Each structure stands twice: as structure tokens, then as C-alpha cells.
Short mmCIF file of C-alpha atoms and ligand atoms in Angstrom, two decimals:
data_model
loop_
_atom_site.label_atom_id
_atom_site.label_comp_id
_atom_site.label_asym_id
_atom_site.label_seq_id
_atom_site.Cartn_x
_atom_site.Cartn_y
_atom_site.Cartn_z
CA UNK A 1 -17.21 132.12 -34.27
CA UNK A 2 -17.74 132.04 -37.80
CA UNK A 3 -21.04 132.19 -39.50
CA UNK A 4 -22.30 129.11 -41.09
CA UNK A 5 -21.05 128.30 -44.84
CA UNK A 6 -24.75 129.27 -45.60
CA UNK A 7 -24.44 132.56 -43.35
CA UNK A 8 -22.14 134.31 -45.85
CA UNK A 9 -21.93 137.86 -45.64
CA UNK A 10 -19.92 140.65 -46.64
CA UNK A 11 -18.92 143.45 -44.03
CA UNK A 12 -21.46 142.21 -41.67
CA UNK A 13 -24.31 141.93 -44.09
CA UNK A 14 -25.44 138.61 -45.17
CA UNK A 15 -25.00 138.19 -48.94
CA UNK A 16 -28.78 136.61 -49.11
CA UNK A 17 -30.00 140.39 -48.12
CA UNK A 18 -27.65 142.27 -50.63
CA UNK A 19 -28.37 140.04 -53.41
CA UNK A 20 -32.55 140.42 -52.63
CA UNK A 21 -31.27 144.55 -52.49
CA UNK A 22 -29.54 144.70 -55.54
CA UNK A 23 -30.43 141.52 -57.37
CA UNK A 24 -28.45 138.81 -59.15
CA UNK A 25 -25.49 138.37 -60.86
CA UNK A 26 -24.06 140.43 -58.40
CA UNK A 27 -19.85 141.73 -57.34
CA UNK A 28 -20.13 142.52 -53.43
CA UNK A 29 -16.78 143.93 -51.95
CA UNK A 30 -15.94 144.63 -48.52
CA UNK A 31 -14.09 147.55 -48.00
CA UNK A 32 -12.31 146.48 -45.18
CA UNK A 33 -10.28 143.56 -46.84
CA UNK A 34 -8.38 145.82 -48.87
CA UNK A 35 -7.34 148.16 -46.06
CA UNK A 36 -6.44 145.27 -43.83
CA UNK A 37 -4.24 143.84 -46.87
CA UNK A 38 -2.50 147.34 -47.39
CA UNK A 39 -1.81 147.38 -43.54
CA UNK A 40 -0.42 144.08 -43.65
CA UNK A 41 1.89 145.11 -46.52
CA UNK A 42 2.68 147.88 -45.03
CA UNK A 43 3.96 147.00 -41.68
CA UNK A 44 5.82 143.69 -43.65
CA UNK A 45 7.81 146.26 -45.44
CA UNK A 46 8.43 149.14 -43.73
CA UNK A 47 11.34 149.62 -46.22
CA UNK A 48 9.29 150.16 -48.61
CA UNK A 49 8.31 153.72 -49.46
CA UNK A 50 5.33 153.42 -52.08
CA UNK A 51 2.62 150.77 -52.25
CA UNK A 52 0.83 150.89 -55.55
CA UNK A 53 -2.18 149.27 -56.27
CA UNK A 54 -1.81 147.78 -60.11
CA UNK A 55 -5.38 148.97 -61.10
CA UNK A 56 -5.85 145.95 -63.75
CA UNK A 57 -7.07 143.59 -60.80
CA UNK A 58 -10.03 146.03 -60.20
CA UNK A 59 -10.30 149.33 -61.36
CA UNK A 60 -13.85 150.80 -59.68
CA UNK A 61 -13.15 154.07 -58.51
CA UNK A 62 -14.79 152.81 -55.56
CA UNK A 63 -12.13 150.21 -54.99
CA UNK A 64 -9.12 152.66 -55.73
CA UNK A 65 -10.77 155.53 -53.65
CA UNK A 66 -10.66 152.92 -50.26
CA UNK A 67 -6.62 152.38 -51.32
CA UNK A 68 -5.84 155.92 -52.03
CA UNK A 69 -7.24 156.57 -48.14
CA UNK A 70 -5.40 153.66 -46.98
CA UNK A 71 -2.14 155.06 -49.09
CA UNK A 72 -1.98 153.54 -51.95
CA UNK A 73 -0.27 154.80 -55.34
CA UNK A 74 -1.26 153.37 -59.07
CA UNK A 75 0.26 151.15 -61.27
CA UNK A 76 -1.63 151.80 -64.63
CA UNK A 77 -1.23 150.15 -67.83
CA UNK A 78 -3.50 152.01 -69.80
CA UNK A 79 -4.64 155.88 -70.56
CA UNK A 80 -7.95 154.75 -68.96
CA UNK A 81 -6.66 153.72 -65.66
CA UNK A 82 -4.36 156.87 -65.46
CA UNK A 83 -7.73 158.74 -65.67
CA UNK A 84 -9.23 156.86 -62.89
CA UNK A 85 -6.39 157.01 -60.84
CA UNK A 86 -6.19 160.94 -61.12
CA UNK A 87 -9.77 161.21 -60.72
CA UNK A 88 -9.21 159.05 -57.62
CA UNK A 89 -6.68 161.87 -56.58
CA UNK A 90 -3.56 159.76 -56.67
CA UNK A 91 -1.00 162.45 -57.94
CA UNK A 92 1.55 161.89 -60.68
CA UNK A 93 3.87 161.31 -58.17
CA UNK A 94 2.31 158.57 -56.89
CA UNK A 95 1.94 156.68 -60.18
CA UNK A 96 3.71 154.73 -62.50
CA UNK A 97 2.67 153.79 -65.90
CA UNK A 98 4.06 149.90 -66.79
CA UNK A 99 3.20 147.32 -69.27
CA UNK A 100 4.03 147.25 -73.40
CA UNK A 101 2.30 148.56 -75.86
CA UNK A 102 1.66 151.87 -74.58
CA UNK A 103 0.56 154.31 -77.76
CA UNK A 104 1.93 158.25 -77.67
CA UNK A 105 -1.07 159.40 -76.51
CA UNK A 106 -0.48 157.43 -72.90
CA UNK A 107 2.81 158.46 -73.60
CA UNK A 108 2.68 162.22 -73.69
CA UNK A 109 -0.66 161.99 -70.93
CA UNK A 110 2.46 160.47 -68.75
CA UNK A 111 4.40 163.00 -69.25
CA UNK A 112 2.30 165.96 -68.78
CA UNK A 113 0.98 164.08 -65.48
CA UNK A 114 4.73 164.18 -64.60
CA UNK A 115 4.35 160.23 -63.11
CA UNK A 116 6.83 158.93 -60.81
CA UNK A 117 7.79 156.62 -63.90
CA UNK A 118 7.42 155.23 -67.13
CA UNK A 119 8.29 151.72 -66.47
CA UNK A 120 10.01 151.24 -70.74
CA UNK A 121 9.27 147.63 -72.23
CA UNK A 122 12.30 148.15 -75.08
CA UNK A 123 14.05 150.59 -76.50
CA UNK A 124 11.89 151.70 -78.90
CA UNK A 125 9.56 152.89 -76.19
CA UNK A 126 12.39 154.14 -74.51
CA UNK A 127 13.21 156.40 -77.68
CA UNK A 128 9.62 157.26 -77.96
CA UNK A 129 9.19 158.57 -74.85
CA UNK A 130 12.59 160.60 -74.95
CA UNK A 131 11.36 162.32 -78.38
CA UNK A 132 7.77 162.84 -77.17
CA UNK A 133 9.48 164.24 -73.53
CA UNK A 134 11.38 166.46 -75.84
CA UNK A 135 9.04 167.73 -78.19
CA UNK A 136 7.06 168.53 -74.73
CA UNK A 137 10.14 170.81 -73.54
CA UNK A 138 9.69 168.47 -70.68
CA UNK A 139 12.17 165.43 -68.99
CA UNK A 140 10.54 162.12 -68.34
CA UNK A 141 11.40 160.22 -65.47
CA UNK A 142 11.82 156.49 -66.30
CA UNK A 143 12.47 152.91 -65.22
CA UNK A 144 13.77 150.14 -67.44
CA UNK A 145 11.51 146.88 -66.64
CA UNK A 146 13.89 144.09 -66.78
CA UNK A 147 13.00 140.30 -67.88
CA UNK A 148 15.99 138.98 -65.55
CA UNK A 149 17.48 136.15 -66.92
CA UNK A 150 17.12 133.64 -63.31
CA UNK A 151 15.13 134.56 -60.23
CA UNK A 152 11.42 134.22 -60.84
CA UNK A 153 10.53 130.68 -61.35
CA UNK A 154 8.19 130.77 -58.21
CA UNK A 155 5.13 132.63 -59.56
CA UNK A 156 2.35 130.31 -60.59
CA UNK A 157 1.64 132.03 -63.09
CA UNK A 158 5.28 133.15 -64.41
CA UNK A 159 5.91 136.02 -66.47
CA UNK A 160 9.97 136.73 -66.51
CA UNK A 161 12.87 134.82 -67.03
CA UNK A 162 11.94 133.16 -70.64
CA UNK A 163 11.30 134.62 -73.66
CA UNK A 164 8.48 137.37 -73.18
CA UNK A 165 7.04 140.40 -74.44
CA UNK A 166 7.33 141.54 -70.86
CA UNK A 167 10.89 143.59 -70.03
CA UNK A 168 14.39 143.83 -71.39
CA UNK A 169 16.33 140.55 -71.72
CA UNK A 170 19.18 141.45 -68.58
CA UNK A 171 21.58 140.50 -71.15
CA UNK A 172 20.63 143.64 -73.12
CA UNK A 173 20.20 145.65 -69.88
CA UNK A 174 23.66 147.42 -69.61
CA UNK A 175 23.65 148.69 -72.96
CA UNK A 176 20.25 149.97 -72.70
CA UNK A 177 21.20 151.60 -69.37
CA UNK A 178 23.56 153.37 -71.09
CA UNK A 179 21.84 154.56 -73.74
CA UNK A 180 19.24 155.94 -71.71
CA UNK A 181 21.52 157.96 -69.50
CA UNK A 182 22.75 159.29 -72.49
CA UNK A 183 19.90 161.06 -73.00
CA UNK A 184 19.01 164.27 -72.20
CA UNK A 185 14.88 164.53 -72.03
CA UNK A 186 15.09 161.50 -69.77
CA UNK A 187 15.54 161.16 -66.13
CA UNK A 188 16.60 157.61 -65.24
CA UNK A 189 15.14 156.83 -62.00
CA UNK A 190 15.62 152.84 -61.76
CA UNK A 191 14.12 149.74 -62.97
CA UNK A 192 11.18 147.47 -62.46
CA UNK A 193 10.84 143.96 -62.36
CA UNK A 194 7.41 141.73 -62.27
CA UNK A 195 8.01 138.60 -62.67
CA UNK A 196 4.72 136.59 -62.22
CA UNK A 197 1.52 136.25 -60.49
CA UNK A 198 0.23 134.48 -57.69
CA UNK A 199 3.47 133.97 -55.57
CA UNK A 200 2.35 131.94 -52.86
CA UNK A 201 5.48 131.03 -50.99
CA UNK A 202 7.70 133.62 -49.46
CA UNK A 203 10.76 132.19 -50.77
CA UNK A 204 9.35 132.94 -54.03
CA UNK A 205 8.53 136.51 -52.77
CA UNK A 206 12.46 136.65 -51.45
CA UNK A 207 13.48 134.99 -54.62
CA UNK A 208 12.09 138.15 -56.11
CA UNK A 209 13.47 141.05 -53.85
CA UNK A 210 16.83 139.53 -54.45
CA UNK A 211 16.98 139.65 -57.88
CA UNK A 212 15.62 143.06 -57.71
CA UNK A 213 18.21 143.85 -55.86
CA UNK A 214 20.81 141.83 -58.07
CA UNK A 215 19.93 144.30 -61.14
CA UNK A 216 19.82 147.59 -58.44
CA UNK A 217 23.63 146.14 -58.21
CA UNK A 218 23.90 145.52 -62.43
CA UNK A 219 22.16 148.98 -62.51
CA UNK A 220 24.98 150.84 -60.38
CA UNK A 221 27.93 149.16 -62.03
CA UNK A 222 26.82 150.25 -65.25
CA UNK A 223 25.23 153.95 -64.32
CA UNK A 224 27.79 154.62 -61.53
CA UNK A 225 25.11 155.92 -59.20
CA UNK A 226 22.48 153.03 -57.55
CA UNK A 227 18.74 153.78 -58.38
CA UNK A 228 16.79 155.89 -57.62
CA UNK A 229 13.80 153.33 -57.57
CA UNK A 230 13.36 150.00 -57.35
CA UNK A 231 9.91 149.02 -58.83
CA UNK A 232 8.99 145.72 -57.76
CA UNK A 233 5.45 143.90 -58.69
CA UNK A 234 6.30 140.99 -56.29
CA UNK A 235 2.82 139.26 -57.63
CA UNK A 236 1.74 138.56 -54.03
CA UNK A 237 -1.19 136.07 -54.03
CA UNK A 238 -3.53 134.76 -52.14
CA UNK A 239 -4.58 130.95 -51.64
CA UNK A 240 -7.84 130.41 -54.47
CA UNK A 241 -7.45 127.19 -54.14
CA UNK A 242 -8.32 123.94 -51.83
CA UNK A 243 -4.60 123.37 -50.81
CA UNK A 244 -3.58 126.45 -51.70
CA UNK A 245 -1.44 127.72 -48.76
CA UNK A 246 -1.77 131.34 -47.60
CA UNK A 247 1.51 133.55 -48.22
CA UNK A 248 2.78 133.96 -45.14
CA UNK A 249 4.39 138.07 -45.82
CA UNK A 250 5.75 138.52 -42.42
CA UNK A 251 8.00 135.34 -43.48
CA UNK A 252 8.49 137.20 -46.73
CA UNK A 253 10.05 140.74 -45.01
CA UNK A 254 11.78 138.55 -42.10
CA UNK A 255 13.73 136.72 -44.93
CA UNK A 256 13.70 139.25 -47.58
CA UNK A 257 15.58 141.70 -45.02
CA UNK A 258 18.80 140.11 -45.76
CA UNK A 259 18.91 141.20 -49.42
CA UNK A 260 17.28 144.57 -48.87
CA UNK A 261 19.97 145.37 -46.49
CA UNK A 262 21.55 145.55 -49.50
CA UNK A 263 20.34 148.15 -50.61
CA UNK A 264 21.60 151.80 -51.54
CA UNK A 265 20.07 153.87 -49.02
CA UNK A 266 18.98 156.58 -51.46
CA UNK A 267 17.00 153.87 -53.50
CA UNK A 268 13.09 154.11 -53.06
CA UNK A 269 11.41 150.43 -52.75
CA UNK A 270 8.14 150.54 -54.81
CA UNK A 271 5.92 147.50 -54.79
CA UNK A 272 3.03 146.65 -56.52
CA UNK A 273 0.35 144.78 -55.91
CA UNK A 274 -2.97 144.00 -57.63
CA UNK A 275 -4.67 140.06 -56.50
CA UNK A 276 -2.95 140.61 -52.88
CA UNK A 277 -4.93 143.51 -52.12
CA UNK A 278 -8.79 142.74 -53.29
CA UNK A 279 -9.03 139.47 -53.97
CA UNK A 280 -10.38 138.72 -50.84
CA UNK A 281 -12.78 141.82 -50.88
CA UNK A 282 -14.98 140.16 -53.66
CA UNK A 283 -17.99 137.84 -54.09
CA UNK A 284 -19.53 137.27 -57.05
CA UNK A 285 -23.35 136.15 -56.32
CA UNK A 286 -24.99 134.09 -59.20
CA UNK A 287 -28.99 132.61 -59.10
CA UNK A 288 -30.14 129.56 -60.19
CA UNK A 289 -32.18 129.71 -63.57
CA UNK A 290 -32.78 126.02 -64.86
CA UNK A 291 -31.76 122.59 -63.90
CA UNK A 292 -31.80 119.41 -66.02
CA UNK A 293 -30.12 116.11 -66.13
CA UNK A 294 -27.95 114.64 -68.88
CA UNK A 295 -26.05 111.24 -69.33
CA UNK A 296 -27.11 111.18 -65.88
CA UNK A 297 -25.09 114.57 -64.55
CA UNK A 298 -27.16 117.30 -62.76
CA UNK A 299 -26.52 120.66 -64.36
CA UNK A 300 -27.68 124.02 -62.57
CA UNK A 301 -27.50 126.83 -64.95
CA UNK A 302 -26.51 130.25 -63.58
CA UNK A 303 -27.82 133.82 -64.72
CA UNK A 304 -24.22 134.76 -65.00
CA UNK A 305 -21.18 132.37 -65.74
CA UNK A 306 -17.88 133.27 -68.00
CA UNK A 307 -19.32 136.79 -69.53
CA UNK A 308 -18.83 137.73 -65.36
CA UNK A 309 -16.13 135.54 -64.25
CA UNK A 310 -13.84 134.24 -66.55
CA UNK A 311 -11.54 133.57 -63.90
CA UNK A 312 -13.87 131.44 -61.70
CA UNK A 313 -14.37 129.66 -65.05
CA UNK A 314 -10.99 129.12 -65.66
CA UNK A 315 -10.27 131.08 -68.49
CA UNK A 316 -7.36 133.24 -67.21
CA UNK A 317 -4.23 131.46 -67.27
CA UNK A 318 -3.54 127.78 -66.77
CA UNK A 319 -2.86 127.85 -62.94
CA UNK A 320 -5.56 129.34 -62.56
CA UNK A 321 -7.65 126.60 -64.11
CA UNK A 322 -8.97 124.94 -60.95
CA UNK A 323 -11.90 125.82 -58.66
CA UNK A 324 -12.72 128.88 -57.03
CA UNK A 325 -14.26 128.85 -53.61
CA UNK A 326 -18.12 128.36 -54.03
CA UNK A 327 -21.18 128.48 -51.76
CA UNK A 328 -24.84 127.53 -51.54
CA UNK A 329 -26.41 130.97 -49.93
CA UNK A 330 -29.62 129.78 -47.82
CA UNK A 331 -30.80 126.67 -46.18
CA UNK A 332 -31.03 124.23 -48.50
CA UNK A 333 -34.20 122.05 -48.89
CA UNK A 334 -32.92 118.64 -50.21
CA UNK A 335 -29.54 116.48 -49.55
CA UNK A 336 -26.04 117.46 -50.51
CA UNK A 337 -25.46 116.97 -54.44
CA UNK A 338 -23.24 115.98 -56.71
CA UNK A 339 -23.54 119.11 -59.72
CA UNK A 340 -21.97 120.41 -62.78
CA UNK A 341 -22.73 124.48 -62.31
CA UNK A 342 -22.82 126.19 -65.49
CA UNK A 343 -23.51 129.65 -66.85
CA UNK A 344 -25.86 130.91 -69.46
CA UNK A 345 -22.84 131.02 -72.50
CA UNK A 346 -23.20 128.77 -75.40
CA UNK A 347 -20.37 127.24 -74.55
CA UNK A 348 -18.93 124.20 -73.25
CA UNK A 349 -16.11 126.33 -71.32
CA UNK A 350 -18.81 128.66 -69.22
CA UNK A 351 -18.40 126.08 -66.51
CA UNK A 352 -17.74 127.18 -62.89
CA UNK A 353 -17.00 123.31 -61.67
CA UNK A 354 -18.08 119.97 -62.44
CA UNK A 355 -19.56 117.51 -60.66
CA UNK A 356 -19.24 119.46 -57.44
CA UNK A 357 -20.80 118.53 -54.03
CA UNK A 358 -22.59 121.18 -52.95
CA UNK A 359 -26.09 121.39 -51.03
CA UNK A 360 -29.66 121.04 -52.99
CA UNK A 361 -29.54 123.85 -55.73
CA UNK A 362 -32.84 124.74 -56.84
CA UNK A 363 -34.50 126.54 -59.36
CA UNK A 364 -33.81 130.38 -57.30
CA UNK A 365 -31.47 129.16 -54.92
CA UNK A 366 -28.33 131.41 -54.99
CA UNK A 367 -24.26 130.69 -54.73
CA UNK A 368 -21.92 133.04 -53.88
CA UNK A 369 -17.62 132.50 -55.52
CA UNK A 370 -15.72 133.84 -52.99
CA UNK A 371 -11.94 135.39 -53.59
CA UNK A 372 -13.77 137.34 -56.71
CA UNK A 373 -12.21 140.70 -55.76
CA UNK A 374 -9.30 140.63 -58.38
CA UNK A 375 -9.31 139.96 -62.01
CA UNK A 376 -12.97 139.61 -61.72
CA UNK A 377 -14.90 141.68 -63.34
CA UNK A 378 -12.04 143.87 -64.93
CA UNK A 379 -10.98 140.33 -66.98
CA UNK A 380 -14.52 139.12 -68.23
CA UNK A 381 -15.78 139.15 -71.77
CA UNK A 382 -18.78 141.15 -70.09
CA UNK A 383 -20.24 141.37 -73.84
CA UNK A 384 -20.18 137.86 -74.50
CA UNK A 385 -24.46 137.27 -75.53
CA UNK A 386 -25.14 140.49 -74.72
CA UNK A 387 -26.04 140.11 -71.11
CA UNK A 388 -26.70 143.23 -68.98
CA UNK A 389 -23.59 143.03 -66.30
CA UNK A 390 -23.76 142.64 -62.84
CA UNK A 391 -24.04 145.14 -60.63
CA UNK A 392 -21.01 146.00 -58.08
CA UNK A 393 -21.83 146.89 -54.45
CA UNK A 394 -19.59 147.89 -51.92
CA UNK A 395 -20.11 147.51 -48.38
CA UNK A 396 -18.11 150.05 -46.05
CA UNK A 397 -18.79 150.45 -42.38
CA UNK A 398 -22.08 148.47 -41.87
CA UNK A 399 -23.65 150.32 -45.27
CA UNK A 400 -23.65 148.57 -48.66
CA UNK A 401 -24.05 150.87 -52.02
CA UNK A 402 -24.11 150.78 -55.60
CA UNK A 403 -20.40 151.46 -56.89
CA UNK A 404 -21.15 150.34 -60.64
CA UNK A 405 -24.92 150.12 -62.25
CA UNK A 406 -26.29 146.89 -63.79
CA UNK A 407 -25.77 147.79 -67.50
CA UNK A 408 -28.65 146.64 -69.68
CA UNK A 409 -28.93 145.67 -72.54
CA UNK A 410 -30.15 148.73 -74.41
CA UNK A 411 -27.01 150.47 -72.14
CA UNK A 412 -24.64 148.90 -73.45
CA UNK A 413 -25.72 149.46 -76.91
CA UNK A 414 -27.03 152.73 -77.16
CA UNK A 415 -24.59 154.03 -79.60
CA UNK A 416 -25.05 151.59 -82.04
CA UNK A 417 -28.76 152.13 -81.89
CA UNK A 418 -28.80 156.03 -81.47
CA UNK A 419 -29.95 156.35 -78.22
CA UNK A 420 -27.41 158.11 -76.19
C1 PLP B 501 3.64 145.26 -64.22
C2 PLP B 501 2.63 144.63 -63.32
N1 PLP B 501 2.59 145.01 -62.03
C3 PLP B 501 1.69 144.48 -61.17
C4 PLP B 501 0.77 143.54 -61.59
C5 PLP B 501 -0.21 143.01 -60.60
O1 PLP B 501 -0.03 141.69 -60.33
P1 PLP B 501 -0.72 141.00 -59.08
O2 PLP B 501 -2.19 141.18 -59.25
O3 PLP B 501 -0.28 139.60 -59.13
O4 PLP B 501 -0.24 141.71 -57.86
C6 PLP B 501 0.79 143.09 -62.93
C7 PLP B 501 -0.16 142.07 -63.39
O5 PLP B 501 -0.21 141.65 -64.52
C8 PLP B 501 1.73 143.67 -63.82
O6 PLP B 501 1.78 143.31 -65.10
#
């Protein structure tokens, strides 16, 4: 039986106890949640022979550590998250490096780290890496991320198929295949596709391996050899939202085994996955500071609102503009009311909801946004006022510890005061 909505707790511990432990605004994550969501990947697609946690949807070394023991890989898109994903112990060969804008420096760290692939963005990054690879007396192995010109419409949040800084127009694919094999510091291993964000159907998921496999096919006519890799981010999601429906993945691998039959034999499937695997983990915990009444609506103001959670506040992407799940924590006193919850940003968009039913919130009384695990705290504008940031615990196994310190104030700015 489930606990009661005011019951919440994380790994067995209820969230009232944690947040009295380590105090308010708070990230809890339960370890388990990612491990079940790797297991559930991995037994969808057995074909597949990496799973690679994309690092952007939460990149505590705590987080990665509990994927890396599952058996997780890395998709980085930045110097920084190669660093944690090494110091995590996830090998080179277990990490790609994808998204534009990547400077030499990530660049050469790639290829001295020897990654599985560079996934290029054009072909100026494609003739960066070959000169830097060069001037290393070293090959690069890399991927061409393609922008496919039909097959991703299904994301809700869609990043292919339309003009994008994302990929290589397919149109402009063959040429740029050739090209690269033409080169001698590079290894071309395959292409990458990620087409979007929060796929929630599995024929968008299918959608997705199939046109994967459609450029494995483009890939082969042009190369004369099939890939070595196929690098999908299928942008599995998870439901956030009332209505939302829950992707159903065996679905996904029972109808996406049609077009990976397909398939060259000697190509490697790679997916990523970021939202898909900790989303669920996460719960941001928030107290109430202040209440007051205006043009007759309640607001309860929050010790942490946007500078934590941008996404709970809407401020990641249009489809994601809608509400997050959101709990009272405790028995409340009064009746159920009708509030507008609001952080402590001078701002009219640090909002969590408006005019939300939710039980008597007073002055102390805590909520808890579940689903907070991805594209939490890694996305928020943690500087915004100058806040201290929350803390991040991690509950593993019945224990709950400190994976990332409350920052104050004097922390975070230490430098610019001169006191390291
Ligand atoms: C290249 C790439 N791979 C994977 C991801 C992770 O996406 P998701 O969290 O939807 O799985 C992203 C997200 O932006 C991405 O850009």
C-alpha cells in the first residue's frame, strides 16, 4: 500500500525527517530509481551494447557513481563533465563527448582520453578535431550527429528535423561522410542522432530507432562499410505531468525490433539517456516563509523557487511549462486551499503554480516537487539573489547522506571577496 500523499518519503525515509536532518530547500534522491530505470533499459534493449547516462540532467558524482555501478557510460557535453565522469571511473571507452560548441581544449582532453567518440556538430569541428588529433600524433574516433531531415516530430520538446544548431542537415551528410573518411587522423566510427526530449510514446521512441537506422543505411551506401556505432539519444521521458502517460519501453523494444533487425551486425547500438534515468530519483523540498493575500489570491512564499528549480517553474522549454507534481509534507491543520506558491525571486516568473489546491500551507509547513531528479538543479540560475543553494542528499540502502553541501553565501563568493 502506498503511503499517504502526506507520508512522502524517499528510499524508505520520510521526507519530513530528511528535511528536519538536513534542512530546507532541499534535492533528496533515491538511489534506487536510477538503477531500476537502467535495468529497465537494459533488459528493453538487449541489442544495445552501451547505455550512457547524458550527465547534463544531473551531474553529482554521487548520481553518476550509482550509474557507473549499475553500467552506465557518459555522454558529456562539456570539459567539466568529462572530469566528473573520469573521476567517476567511466573510462574513455565508455564515453562520448556530443553537443556544439566544444572549444580545443575539450577537444584535445577528448582525444588524449581516447573517448569512444566525438559526436562532430559541422565540419568545422570535424576539421578541428582532425588537425588537433594530428598535431597530437594521435587518431580520433568520431561520429557525425545528424539533424535528419523527417523522423523526429514526436519529442515534446523537439530538437531535429528543422533548422537547428544541433547536427548536420542529412542533405549535407554524404558529402561530409566522405570527407571525413578521407582523412587520415580520424577514425569514423558512425553517427549520432538526438532528436528531442521527453518522448513519451513509443512510437515516437520507434520513430527514432528507425531513422537511426535509415542514416546507418545512408551511412553504408556512402562509406561502403555500415557503422561502427550507432549513437542514439532516444530522449526517453517520463510522465511530469497530470495526463502525462508513462512511456511504455517494453512497447518501445517490442516494436522497435523490426527496424533494428536491420541492422549490420558489426554496428554497436549506443543510447543515451539523461530525464529517463533520474527524474524520478529527485525531490526538491521547499518551506514555507510568508503568506499574504492579494486581489483576493493566497500566496505562500517558498525559501527556494526558480534560483532551485527553474524547471518546476517553468522556465525550461515550452512543454515543459505546466505543473510539476507537488505535495503538502505533514498533516495539515486547516481545509484544502486554493494557492498561488511562489519563491523568494523578484520576479513575477518564480512561480511554481497558481491557484493550486493543495492542503492548509502555513507559515513552516513544507512541500515536496516530485520528478526533480533531472534538469533540476544542474539547469537553475542557482545565483539568481544570491541565495545559498540547497543541499543534495542521497538516500541509498535505508541511509541518507550529504552528496553536495548547502553553499552559503560567503561560499559562493569567496573569490570575489578574498577569502578562499
Ligand atoms: C546529445 C544529447 N544526448 C542526450 C541528451 C539527454 O536527453 P534526455 O534527458 O531527454 O534523455 C541530450 C539532452 O539535451 C542531448 O543533447
Amino acid at each position: 500500500m502506498s503511503a499517504p500523499a502526506n507520508r512522502l518519503s524517499v528510499g524508505g525515509l520520510p521526507l519530513e525527517a530528511l528535511a528536519d536532518r538536513f534542512g530546507t530547500p532541499l534535492y533528496v534522491y533515491d538511489a534506487a530509481a536510477p538503477r531500476e530505470a537502467y535495468a529497465r533499459m537494459r533488459r528493453a534493449f538487449p541489442r544495445a551494447a552501451k547505455i550512457l547516462f547524458s550527465l547534463k540532467a544531473n551531474p553529482n558524482p554521487s548520481i553518476v557513481a550509482v550509474l557507473r555501478e549499475a553500467g552506465a557510460g557518459a555522454e558529456v557535453a562539456s570539459i567539466g563533465e568529462l572530469e566528473i565522469a573520469r573521476r567517476c571511473g567511466i573510462p574513455g571507452a565508455d564515453t562520448v563527448f556530443a553537443g556544439p560548441g566544444k572549444t580545443d581544449d575539450e577537444l584535445r582532453a577528448s582525444i588524449a582520453g581516447e573517448l569512444a567518440s566525438v559526436n562532430v556538430e559541422s565540419r568545422g569541428e570535424l576539421d578541428r578535431l582532425a588537425r588537433l588529433a594530428r598535431a597530437a600524433g594521435q587518431r580520433a574516433r568520431a561520429a557525425i550527429r545528424v539533424n535528419p531531415s523527417s523522423g523526429g516530430g514526436s519529442a515534446r520538446v523537439a530538437m531535429g528535423g528543422r533548422a537547428t544548431a544541433f547536427g548536420v542537415d542529412e542533405e549535407a551528410v554524404p558529402e561530409l561522410l566522405r570527407h571525413a573518411a578521407g582523412l587520415d587522423s580520424i577514425e569514423l566510427v558512425g553517427i549520432h542522432l538526438f532528436l528531442g526530449t521527453q518522448v513519451l510514446e513509443a512510437a515516437g521512441c520507434v520513430e527514432h530507432l528507425a531513422t537511426g537506422v535509415r542514416i546507418a543505411r545512408l551511412f553504408r551506401e556512402v562509406v561502403g562499410r555500415p557503422p561502427a556505432v550507432l549513437d542514439l539519444g532516444l530522449g526517453l521521458g517520463v510522465p511530469l505531468f497530470a495526463n502525462d502517460p508513462a512511456l511504455d519501453l517494453d512497447e518501445c523494444a517490442r516494436l522497435g525490433a523490426a527496424p533494428l533487425a536491420e541492422l549490420a551486425p558489426e554496428t554497436e547500438l549506443v543510447l543515451e539517456a539523461g530525464r529517463f534515468l533520474v527524474a524520478e530519483a529527485g525531490t526538491y523540498v521547499a518551506t514555507v516563509l510568508d503568506r499574504k493575500v492579494s486581489h483576493g489570491q493566497t500566496f505562500v512564499v517558498l525559501d527556494g523557487g526558480m534560483n532551485h528549480h527553474v524547471a518546476a517553474a517553468g522556465g525550461f522549454g515550452n512543454s515543459l511549462r505546466r505543473l510539476f507534481p507537488i505535495r503538502r509534507l505533514g498533516e495539515a491543520a486547516g481545509e484544502d486551499e486554493e494557492v498561488t506558491l511562489v519563491g523568494p525571486c523578484c520576479t513575477t516568473l518564480d512561480q511554481f503554480g497558481s491557484r493550486l489546491r493543495l492542503p492548509n500551507l502555513e507559515v513552516g509547513a513544507r512541500i515536496a516537487i516530485q520528478r526533480s531528479g533531472a534538469y533540476g538543479y544542474s539547469v537553475s540560475p542557482l545565483l539568481f539573489l544570491s541565495h545559498p543553494t540547497p543541499a543534495e542528499v542521497l538516500v541509498d540502502r535505508g541511509d541518507a547522506r550529504l552528496i553536495r553541501e548547502r553553499r552559503s553565501t560567503a561560499a559562493l563568493f569567496a573569490t570575489e571577496w578574498g577569502e578562499p
